[in-house]
Coordinates of C-alpha atoms in Angstrom, one line a residue:
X1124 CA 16.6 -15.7 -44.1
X1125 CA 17.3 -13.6 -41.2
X1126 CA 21.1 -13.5 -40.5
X1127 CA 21.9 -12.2 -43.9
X1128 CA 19.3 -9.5 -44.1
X1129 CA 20.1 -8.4 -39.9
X1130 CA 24.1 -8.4 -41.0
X1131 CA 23.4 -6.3 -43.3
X1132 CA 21.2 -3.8 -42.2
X1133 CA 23.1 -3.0 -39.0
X1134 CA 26.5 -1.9 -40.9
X1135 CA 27.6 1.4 -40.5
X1136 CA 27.0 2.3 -44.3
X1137 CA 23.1 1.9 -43.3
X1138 CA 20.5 4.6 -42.0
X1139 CA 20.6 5.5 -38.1
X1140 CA 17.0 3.7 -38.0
X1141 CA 18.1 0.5 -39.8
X1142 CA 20.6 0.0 -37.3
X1143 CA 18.1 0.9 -34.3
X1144 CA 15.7 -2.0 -35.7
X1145 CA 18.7 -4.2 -36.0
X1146 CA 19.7 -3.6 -32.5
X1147 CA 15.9 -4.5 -31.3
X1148 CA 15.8 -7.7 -33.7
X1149 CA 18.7 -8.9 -32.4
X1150 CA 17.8 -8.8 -28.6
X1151 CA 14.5 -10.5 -29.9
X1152 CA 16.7 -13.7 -31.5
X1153 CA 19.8 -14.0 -30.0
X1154 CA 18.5 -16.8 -28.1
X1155 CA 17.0 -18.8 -30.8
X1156 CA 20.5 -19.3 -33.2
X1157 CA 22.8 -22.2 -32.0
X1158 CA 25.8 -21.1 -29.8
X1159 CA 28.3 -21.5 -32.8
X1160 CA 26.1 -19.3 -34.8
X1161 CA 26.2 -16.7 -32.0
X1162 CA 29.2 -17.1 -31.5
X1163 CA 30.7 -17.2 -35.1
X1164 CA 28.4 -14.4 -36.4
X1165 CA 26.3 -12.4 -33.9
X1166 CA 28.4 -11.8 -31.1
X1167 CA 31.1 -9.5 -33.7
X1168 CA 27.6 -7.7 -34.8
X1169 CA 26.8 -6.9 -31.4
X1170 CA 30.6 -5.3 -30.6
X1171 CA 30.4 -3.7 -33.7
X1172 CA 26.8 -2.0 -32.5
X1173 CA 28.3 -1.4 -29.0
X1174 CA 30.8 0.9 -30.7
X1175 CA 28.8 2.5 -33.1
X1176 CA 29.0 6.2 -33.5
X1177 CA 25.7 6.9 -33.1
X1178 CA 24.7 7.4 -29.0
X1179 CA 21.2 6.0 -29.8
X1180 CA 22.6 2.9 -31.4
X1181 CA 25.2 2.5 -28.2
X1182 CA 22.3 3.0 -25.9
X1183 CA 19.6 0.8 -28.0
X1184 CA 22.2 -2.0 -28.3
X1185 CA 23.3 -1.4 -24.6
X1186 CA 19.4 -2.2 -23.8
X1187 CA 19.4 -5.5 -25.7
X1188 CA 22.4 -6.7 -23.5
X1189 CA 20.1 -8.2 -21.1
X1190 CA 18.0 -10.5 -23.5
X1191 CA 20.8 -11.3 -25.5
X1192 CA 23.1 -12.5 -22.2
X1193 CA 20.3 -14.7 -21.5
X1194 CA 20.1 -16.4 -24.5
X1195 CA 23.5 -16.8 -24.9
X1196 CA 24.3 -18.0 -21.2
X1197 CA 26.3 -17.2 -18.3
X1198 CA 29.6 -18.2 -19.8
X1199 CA 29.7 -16.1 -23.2
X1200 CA 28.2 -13.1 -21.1
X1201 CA 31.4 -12.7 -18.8
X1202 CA 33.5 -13.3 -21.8
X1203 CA 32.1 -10.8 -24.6
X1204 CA 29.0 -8.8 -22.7
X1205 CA 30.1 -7.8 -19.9
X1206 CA 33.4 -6.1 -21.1
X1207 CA 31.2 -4.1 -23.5
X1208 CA 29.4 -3.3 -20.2
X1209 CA 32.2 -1.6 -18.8
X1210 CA 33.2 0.2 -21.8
X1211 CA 30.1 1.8 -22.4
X1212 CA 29.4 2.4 -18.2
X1213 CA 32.3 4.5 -19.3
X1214 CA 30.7 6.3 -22.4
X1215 CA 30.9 9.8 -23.1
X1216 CA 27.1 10.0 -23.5
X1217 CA 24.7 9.8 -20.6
X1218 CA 21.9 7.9 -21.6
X1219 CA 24.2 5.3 -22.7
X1220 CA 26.1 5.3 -19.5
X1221 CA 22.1 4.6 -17.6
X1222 CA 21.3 2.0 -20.5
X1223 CA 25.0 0.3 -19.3
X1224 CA 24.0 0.5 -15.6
X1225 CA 20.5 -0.8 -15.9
X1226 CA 21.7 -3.5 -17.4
X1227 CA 24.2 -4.2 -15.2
X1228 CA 22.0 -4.4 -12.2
X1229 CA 19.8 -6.2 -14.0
X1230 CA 22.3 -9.1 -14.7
X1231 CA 23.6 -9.0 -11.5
X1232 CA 22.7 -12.6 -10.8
X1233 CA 24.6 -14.0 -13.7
X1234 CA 27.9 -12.9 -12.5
X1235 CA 29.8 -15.1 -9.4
X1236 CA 30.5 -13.5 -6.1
X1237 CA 34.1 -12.9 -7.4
X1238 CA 32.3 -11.1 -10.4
X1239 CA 30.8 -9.1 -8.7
X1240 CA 33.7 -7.6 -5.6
X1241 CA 36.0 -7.7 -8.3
X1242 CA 34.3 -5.7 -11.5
X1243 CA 31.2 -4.4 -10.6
X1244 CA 31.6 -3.1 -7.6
X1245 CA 34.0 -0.5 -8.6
X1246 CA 32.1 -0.3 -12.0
X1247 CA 28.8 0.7 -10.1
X1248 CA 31.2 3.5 -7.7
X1249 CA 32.9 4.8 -10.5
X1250 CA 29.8 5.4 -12.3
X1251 CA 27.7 6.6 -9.0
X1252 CA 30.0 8.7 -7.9
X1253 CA 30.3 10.3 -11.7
X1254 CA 26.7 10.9 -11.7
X1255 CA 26.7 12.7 -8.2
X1256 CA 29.5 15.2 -9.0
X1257 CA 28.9 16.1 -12.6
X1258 CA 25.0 14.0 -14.3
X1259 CA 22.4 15.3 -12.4
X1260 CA 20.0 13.8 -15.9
X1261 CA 21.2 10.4 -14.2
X1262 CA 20.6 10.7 -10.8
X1263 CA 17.0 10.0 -10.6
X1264 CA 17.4 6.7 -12.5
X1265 CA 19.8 5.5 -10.8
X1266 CA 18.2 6.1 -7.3
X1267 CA 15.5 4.0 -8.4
X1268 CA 17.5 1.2 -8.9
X1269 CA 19.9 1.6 -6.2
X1270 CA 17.6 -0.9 -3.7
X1271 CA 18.0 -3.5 -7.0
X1272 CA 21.5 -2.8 -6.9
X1273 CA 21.9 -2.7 -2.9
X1274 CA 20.1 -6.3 -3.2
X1275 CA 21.7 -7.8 -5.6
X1276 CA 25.4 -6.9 -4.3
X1277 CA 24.8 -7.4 -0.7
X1278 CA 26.0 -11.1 -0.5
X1279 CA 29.3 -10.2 -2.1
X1280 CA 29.8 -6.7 -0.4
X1281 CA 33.3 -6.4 2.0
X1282 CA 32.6 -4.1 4.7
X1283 CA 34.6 -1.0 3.3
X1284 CA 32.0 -1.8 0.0
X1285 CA 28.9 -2.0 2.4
X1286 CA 30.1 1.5 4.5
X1287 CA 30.5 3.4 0.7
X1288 CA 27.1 1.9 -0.3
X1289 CA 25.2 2.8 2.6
X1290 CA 26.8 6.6 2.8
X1291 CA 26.0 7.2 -0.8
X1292 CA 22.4 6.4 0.0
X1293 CA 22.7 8.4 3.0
X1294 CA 23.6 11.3 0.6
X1295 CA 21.4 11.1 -2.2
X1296 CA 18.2 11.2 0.6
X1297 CA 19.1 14.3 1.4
X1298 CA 20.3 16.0 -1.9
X1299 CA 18.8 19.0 -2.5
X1300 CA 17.9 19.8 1.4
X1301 CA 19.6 20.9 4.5
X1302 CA 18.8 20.8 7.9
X1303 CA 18.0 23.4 10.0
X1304 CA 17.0 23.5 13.7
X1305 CA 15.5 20.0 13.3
X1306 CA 13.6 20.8 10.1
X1307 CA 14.5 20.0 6.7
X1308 CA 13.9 22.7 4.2
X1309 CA 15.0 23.1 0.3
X1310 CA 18.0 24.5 -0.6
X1311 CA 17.6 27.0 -3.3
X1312 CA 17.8 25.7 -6.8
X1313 CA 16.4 26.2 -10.5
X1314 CA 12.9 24.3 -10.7
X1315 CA 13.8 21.7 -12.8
X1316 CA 16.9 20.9 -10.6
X1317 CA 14.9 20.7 -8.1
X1318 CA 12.1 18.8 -9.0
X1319 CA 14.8 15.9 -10.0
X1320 CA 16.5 16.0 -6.7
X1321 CA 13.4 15.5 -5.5
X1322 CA 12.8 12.6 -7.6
X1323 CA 16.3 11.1 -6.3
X1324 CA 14.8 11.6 -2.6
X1325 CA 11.4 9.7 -3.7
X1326 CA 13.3 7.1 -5.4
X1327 CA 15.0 6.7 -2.0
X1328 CA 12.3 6.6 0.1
X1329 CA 10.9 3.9 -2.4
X1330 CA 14.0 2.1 -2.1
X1331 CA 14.7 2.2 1.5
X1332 CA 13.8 -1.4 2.9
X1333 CA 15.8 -2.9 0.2
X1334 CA 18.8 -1.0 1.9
X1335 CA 18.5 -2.4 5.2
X1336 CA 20.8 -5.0 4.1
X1337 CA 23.6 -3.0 4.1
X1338 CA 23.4 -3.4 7.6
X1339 CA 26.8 -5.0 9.1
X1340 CA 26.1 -8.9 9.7
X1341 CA 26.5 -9.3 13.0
X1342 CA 23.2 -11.4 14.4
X1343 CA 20.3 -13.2 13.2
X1344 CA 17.7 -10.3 13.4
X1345 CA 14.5 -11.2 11.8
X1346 CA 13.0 -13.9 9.5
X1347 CA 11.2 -12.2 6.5
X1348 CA 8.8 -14.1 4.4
X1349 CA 6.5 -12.1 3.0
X1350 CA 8.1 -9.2 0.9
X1351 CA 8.6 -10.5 -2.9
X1352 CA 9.4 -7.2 -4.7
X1353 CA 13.0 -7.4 -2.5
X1354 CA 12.8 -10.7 -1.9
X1355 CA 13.0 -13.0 -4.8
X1356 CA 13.4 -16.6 -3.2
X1357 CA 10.4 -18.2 -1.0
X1358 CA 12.5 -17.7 2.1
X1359 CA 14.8 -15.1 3.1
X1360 CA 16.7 -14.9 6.6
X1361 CA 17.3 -10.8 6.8
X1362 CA 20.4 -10.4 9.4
X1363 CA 21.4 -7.1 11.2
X1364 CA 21.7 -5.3 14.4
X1365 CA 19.0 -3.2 15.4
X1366 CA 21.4 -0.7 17.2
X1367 CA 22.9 0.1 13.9
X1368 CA 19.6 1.1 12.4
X1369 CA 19.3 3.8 15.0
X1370 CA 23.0 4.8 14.5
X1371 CA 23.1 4.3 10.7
X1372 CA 20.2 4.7 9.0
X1373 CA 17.2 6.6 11.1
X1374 CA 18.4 9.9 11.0
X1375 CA 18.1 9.2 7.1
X1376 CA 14.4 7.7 7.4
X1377 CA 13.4 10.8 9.7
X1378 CA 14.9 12.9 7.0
X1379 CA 12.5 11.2 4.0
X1380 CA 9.2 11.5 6.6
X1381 CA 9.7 14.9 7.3
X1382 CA 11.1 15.7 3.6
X1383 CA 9.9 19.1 2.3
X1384 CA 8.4 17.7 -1.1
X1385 CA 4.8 16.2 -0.9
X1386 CA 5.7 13.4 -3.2
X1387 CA 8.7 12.1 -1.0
X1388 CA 6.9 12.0 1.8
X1389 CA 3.9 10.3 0.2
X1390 CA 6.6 7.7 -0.8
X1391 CA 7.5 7.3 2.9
X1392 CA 3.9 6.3 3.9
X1393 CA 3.5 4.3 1.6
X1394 CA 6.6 1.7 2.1
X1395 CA 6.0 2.0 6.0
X1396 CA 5.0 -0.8 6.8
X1397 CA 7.6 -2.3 5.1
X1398 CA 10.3 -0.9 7.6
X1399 CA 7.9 -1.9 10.7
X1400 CA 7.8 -5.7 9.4
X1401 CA 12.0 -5.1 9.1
X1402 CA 12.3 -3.5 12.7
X1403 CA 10.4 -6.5 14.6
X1404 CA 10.4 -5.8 18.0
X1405 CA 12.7 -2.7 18.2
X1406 CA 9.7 -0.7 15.9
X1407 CA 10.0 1.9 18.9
X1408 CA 12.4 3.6 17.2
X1409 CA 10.5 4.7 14.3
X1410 CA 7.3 5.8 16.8
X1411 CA 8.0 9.6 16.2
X1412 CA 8.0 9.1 12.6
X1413 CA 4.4 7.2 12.6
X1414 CA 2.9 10.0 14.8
X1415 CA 4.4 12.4 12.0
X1416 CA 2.9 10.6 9.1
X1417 CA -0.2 10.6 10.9
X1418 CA -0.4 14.4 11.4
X1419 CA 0.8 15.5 7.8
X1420 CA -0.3 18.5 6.7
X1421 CA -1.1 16.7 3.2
X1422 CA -4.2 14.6 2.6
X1423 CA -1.5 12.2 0.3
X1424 CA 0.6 11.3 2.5
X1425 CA -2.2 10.3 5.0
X1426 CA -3.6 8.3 2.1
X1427 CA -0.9 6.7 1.5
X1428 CA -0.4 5.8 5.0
X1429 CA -4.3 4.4 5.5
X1430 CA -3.2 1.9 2.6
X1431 CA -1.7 -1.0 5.2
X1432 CA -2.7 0.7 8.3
X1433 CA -4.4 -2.1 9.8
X1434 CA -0.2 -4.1 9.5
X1435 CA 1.9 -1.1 10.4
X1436 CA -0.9 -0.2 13.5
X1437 CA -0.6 -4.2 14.3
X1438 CA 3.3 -4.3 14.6
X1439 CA 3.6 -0.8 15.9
X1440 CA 1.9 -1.7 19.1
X1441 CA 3.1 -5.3 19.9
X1442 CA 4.7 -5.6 23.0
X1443 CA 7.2 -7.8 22.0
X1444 CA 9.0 -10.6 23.8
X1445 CA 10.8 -9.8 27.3
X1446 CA 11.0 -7.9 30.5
X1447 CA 12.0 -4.5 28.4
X1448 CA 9.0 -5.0 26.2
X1449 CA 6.8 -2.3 27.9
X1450 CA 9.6 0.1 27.2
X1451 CA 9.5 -1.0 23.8
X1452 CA 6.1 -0.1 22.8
X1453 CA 4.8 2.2 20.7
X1454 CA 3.3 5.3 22.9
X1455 CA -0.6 4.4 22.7
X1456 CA -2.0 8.1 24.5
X1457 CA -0.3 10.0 21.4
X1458 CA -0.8 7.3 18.9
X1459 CA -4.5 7.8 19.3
X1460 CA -4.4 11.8 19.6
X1461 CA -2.6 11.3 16.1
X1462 CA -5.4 8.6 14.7
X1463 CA -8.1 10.9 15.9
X1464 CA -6.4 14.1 14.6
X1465 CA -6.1 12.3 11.2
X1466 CA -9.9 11.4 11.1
X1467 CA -11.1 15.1 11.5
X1468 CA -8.4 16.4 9.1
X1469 CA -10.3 14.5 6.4
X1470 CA -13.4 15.0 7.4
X1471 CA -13.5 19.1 7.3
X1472 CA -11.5 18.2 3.9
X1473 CA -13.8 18.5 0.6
X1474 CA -12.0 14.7 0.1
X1475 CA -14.7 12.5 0.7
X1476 CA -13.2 9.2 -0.6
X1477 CA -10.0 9.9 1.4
X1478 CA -12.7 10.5 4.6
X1479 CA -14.3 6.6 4.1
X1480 CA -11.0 5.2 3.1
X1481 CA -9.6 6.4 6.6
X1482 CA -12.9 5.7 8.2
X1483 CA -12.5 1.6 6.7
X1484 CA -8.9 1.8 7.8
X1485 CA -10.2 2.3 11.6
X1486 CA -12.1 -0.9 11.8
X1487 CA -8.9 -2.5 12.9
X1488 CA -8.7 -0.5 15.8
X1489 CA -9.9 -3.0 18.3
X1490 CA -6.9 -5.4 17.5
X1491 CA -4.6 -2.5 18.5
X1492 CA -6.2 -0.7 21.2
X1493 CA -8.6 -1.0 24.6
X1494 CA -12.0 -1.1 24.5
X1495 CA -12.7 1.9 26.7
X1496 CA -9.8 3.6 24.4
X1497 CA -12.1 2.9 21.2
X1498 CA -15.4 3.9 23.3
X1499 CA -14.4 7.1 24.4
X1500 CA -12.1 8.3 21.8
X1501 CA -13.6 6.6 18.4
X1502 CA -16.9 4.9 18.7
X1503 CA -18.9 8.4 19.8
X1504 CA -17.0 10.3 16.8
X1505 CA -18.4 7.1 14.7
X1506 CA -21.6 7.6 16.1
X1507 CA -21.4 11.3 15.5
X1508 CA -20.4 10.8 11.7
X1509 CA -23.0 8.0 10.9
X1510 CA -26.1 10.2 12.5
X1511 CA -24.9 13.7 11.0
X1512 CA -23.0 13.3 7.6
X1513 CA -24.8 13.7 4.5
X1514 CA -22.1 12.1 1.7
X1515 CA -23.8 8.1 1.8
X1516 CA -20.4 6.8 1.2
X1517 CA -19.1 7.9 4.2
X1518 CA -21.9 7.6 6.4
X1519 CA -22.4 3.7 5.3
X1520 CA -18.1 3.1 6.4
X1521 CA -18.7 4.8 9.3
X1522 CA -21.8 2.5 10.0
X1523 CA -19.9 -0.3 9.7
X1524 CA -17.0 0.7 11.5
X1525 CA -19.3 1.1 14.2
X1526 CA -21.1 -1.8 14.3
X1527 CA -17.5 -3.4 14.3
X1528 CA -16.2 -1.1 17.3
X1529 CA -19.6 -2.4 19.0
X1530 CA -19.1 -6.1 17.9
X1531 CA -15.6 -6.2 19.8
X1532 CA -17.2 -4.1 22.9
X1533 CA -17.3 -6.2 26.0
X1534 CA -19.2 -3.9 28.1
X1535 CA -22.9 -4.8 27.6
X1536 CA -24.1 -1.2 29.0
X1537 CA -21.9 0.7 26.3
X1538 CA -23.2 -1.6 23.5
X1539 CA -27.2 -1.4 24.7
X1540 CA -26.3 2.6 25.2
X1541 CA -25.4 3.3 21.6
X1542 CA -27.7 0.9 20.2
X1543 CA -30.5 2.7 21.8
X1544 CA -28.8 5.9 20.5
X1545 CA -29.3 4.4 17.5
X1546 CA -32.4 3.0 17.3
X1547 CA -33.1 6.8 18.6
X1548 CA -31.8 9.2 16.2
X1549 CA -31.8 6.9 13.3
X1550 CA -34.7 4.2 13.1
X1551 CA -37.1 7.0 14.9
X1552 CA -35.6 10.1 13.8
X1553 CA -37.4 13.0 12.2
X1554 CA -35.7 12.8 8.9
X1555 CA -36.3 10.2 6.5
X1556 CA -32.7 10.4 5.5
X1557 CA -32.1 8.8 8.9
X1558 CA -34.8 6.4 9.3
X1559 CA -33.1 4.7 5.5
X1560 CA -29.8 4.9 6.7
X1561 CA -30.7 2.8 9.8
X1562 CA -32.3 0.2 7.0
X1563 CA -28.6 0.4 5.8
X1564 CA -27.1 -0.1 9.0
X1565 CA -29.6 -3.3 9.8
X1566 CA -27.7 -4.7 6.8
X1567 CA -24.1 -4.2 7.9
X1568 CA -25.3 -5.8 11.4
X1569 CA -26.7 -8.6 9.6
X1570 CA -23.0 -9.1 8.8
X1571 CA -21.5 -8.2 11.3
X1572 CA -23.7 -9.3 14.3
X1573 CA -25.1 -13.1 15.1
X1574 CA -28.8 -13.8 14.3
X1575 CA -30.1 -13.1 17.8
X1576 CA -28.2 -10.3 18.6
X1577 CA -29.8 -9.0 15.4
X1578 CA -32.9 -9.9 16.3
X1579 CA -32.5 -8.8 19.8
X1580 CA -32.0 -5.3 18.9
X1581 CA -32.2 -4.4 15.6
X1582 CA -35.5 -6.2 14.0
X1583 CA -38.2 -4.8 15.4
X1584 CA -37.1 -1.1 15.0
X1585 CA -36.8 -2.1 11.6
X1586 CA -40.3 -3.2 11.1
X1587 CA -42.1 -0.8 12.6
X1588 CA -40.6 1.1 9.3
X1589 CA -43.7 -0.2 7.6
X1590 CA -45.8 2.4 8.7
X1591 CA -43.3 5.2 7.9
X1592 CA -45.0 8.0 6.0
X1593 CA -42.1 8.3 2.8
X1594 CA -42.7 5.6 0.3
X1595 CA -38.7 5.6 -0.2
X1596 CA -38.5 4.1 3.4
X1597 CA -41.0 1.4 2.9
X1598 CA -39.7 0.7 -0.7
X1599 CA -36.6 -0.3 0.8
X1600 CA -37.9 -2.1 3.8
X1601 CA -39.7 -4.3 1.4
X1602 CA -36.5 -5.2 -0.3
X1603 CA -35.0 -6.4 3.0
X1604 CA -37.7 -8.0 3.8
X1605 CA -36.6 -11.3 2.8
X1606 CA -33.2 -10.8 4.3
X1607 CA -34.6 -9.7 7.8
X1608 CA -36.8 -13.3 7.6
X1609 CA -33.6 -15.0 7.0
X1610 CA -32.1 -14.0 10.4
X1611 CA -35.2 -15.5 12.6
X1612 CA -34.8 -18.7 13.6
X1613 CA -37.3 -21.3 14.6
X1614 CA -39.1 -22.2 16.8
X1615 CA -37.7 -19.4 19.8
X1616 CA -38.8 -16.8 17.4
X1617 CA -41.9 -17.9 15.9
X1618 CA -43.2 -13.9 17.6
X1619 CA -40.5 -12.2 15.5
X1620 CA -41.8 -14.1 12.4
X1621 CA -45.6 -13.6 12.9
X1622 CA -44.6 -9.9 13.4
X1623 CA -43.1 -10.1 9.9
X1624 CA -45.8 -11.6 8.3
X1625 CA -48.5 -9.0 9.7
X1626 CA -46.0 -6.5 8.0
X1627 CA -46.1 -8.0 4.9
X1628 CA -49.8 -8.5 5.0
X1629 CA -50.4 -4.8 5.9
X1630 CA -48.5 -3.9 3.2
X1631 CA -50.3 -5.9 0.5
X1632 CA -53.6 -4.9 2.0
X1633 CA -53.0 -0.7 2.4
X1634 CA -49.9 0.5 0.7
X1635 CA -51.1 2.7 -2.2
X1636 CA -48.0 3.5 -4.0
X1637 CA -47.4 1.4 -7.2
X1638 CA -43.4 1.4 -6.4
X1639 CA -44.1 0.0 -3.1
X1640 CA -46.6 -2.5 -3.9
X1641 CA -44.6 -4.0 -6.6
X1642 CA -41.9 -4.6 -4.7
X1643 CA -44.2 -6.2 -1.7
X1644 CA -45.8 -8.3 -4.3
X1645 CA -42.3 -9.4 -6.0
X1646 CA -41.0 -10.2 -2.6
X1647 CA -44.3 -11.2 -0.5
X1648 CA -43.7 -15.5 -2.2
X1649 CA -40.2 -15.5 0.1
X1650 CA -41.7 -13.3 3.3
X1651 CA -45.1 -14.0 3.4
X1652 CA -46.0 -17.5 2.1
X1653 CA -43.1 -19.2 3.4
X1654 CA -43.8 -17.9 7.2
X1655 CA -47.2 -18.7 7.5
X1656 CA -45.9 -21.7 6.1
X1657 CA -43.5 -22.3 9.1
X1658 CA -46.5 -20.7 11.8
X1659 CA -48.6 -24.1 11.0
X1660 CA -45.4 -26.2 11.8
X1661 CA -46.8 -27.7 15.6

């Protein structure tokens, strides 16, 4: 019921879209017919579609490949797919010489190591270095799956293979751009030339940890676990020397961080962590390119960045194993000049939401830096932003930042100084914008702080709130009220807990705005009844 009819509609006597559908169905069910069937019947229909005259049948065909060498197994694909692989790699038309190479690299695990030195490798250079001289429309395609295709072939490459592979990459991170007293600018081209060489540099950039493979195999460099879009097994042992990073590929990963285009560089930030995890110990050598990333003129790229922050900041400053460690780390003076330079670029920005993700991001400082270095460089500018700025969002994250910069102080006079601060400009301060967003601040310490710490310096500023003048203020001191009660413990603060209860009785006895009052009336069961309750406990 379906053989006869697909047959049929895919000869060359029927319409172009008859034999497009027929191309679809039979990537869709070339897995579910026996082998002889295949074999017998459906393997001639797919040659025959290969060489149809049509481009968009070749191409639509060419994209079915994939399923239908799956179905059929590894054996049939080498025998009947894959030469129709090479012939249409070879096609006069270019989309169906990128429908050929995706599917190529795409298979590349069901071809042997032989396979793959012997006929794909010069397949995939013939057709690279094609699309280089003379199919720009290609190029961006095929920079995106180069990393795929770097992967994929790196078991199998010799080392004249891996030297071709790795200067081809080397060349398409740079197409489009020269290099000029250290800078990188764009070489003058039509737009839409230039916007796809700048695709091919993005793609690159996107596709640069996948090419550290290419690396010669000389040592046992680094164990890496944790990276499943390039590593597809559970474990993967990632060998190479580190001085053939610096030789071989960081002039090309300086290139893509300081790349002209927005977008490229955006690309870079985004995947660095990726090469920090890769460098290990020798992540030195990318330290200028960090500091860079940091101090981008472009709010993207320094979103991107904040994204895995708290991992790149981590592995960018860890000293390592051995007596050349300290030479090895990462410069701390200009890393902080950078992270604070950052901070204030989005704050005078109109991007708030850029502003709190960076100010999040910086709550992993004290893993990476001193105390003093957070005190004195971060924790007064926290300070600063959680007393002064009026976006909520953003005054909240930096509240909690701080209350995590103070939570990892160990100096007790620098904690009791901004606390006071605190209690000062916020809890007591003149506007009632202040006074509720120390309420909000008593709730990130609740979470952030320890019960008596809390209560040690944070409570009772709080409840002397119940005789602030704005109704807003009480009305949400009344709905913490049962959270605040939560943090006193019995019986060392039975003072703290008959100072809440006056509270709530004052409240119920003089507060003459209906909001208020409801809320202290729907709360009062869990604050009031159950602490006078606990006063008559002996």
């Amino acid at each position: 019921q379906i053989l006869n009819p697909l047959v049929s509609k895919a000869q060359l006597s029927q319409s172009l879209q008859s034999r497009l559908a027929s191309c679809r169905i039979l990537g869709k069910v070339a897995g579910k017919f026996e082998s002889q069937i295949v074999k017998k019947d459906l393997l001639p229909l797919v040659r025959s579609l290969c060489q149809d005259v049509e481009y968009e049948v070749r191409s639509c065909m060419c994209r079915q490949l994939e399923n239908i060498a799956r179905g059929i197994g590894p054996d049939h694909t080498k025998a009947v797919v894959l030469p129709e692989l090479m012939e249409l790699a070879r096609d006069e038309g270019s989309t169906v010489r990128l429908a050929a190479f995706d599917t190529i690299v795409n298979l590349l695990e069901m071809f042997d190591s032989d396979d793959r030195t012997r006929i794909i490798f010069p397949l995939v250079k013939a057709f690279c270095e094609k699309c280089f001289k003379a199919d720009d429309a290609v190029l961006a395609s095929l920079s995106y799956q180069y990393g795929k295709l770097c992967h994929g072939l790196s078991g199998s490459f010799t080392e004249e293979q891996r030297v071709w592979f790795l200067e081809f990459f080397k060349k398409l991170c740079i197409l489009g751009i020269h290099h000029e007293n250290g800078h990188c600018e764009n070489q003058a081209y039509p737009l839409e030339l230039e916007k796809k060489y700048e695709s091919v540099r993005k793609n690159c950039a996107y596709n640069f940890p996948d090419c550290l493979p290419c690396l010669p195999i000389y040592l046992v460099y680094l164990v890496y676990l944790v990276y499943p879009c390039f590593f597809f097994s559970q474990a993967m042992v990632l060998f190479a020397d580190p001085k053939c990073f610096l030789s071989e590929l960081y002039s090309t990963f300086s290139s893509l961080c300081h790349d002209p285009e927005i977008s490229v560089r955006r690309t870079s930030a985004s995947g660095f962590h990726e090469v920090v995890q890769l460098l290990g110990p020798n992540v030195h050598y990318i330290h200028k390119e960090l500091i860079a990333l940091l101090q981008d003129d472009s709010l993207e790229v320094l979103d991107a960045l904040m994204n895995n922050l708290q991992e790149t900041l981590e592995l960018a400053t860890s000293r390592g194993e051995g007596a050349a460690s300290e030479n090895k780390q990462v410069n701390i003076p200009d890393l902080i000049q950078a992270l604070t330079a950052a901070e204030q670029k989005a704050a005078t920005s109109l991007k708030w939401r850029i502003h709190e993700k960076v100010l999040q991001r910086y709550s992993c400082l004290p893993r990476v830096i001193s105390g003093d270095q957070i005190y004195f460089r971060f924790l007064q500018r926290m300070f600063t932003i959680t007393t002064t700025n009026n976006v909520l969002p953003v005054q909240r994250e930096s509240a909690r930042t701080l209350c995590v910069f103070l939570r990892y102080n160990r100096k007790q006079e620098q904690r009791q100084e901004i606390i006071s601060k605190l209690v000062e400009q916020l809890g007591q301060g003149r506007s009632y914008w202040n006074r509720l967003r120390y309420l909000d601040l008593c709730e990130i310490a609740m979470e952030i702080f320890s019960k008596s710490y809390f209560c040690k310096y944070f409570l009772i500023p709080a409840l002397e709130l119940v005789n602030d003048p704005v109704a807003n203020v009480r009305y949400k001191l009344c709905h913490m009220l049962p959270k605040l009660k939560s943090t006193i413990k019995l019986p060392s603060d039975k003072h703290l807990l008959q100072q809440l209860e006056f509270c709530v009785r004052k409240l119920l006895c003089r507060e003459k705005d209906k909001d208020v009052m409801a809320i202290v009336r729907k709360v009062s069961p869990a604050s009031l009844s159950e602490t006078y309750n606990h006063c008559l406990v002996p």
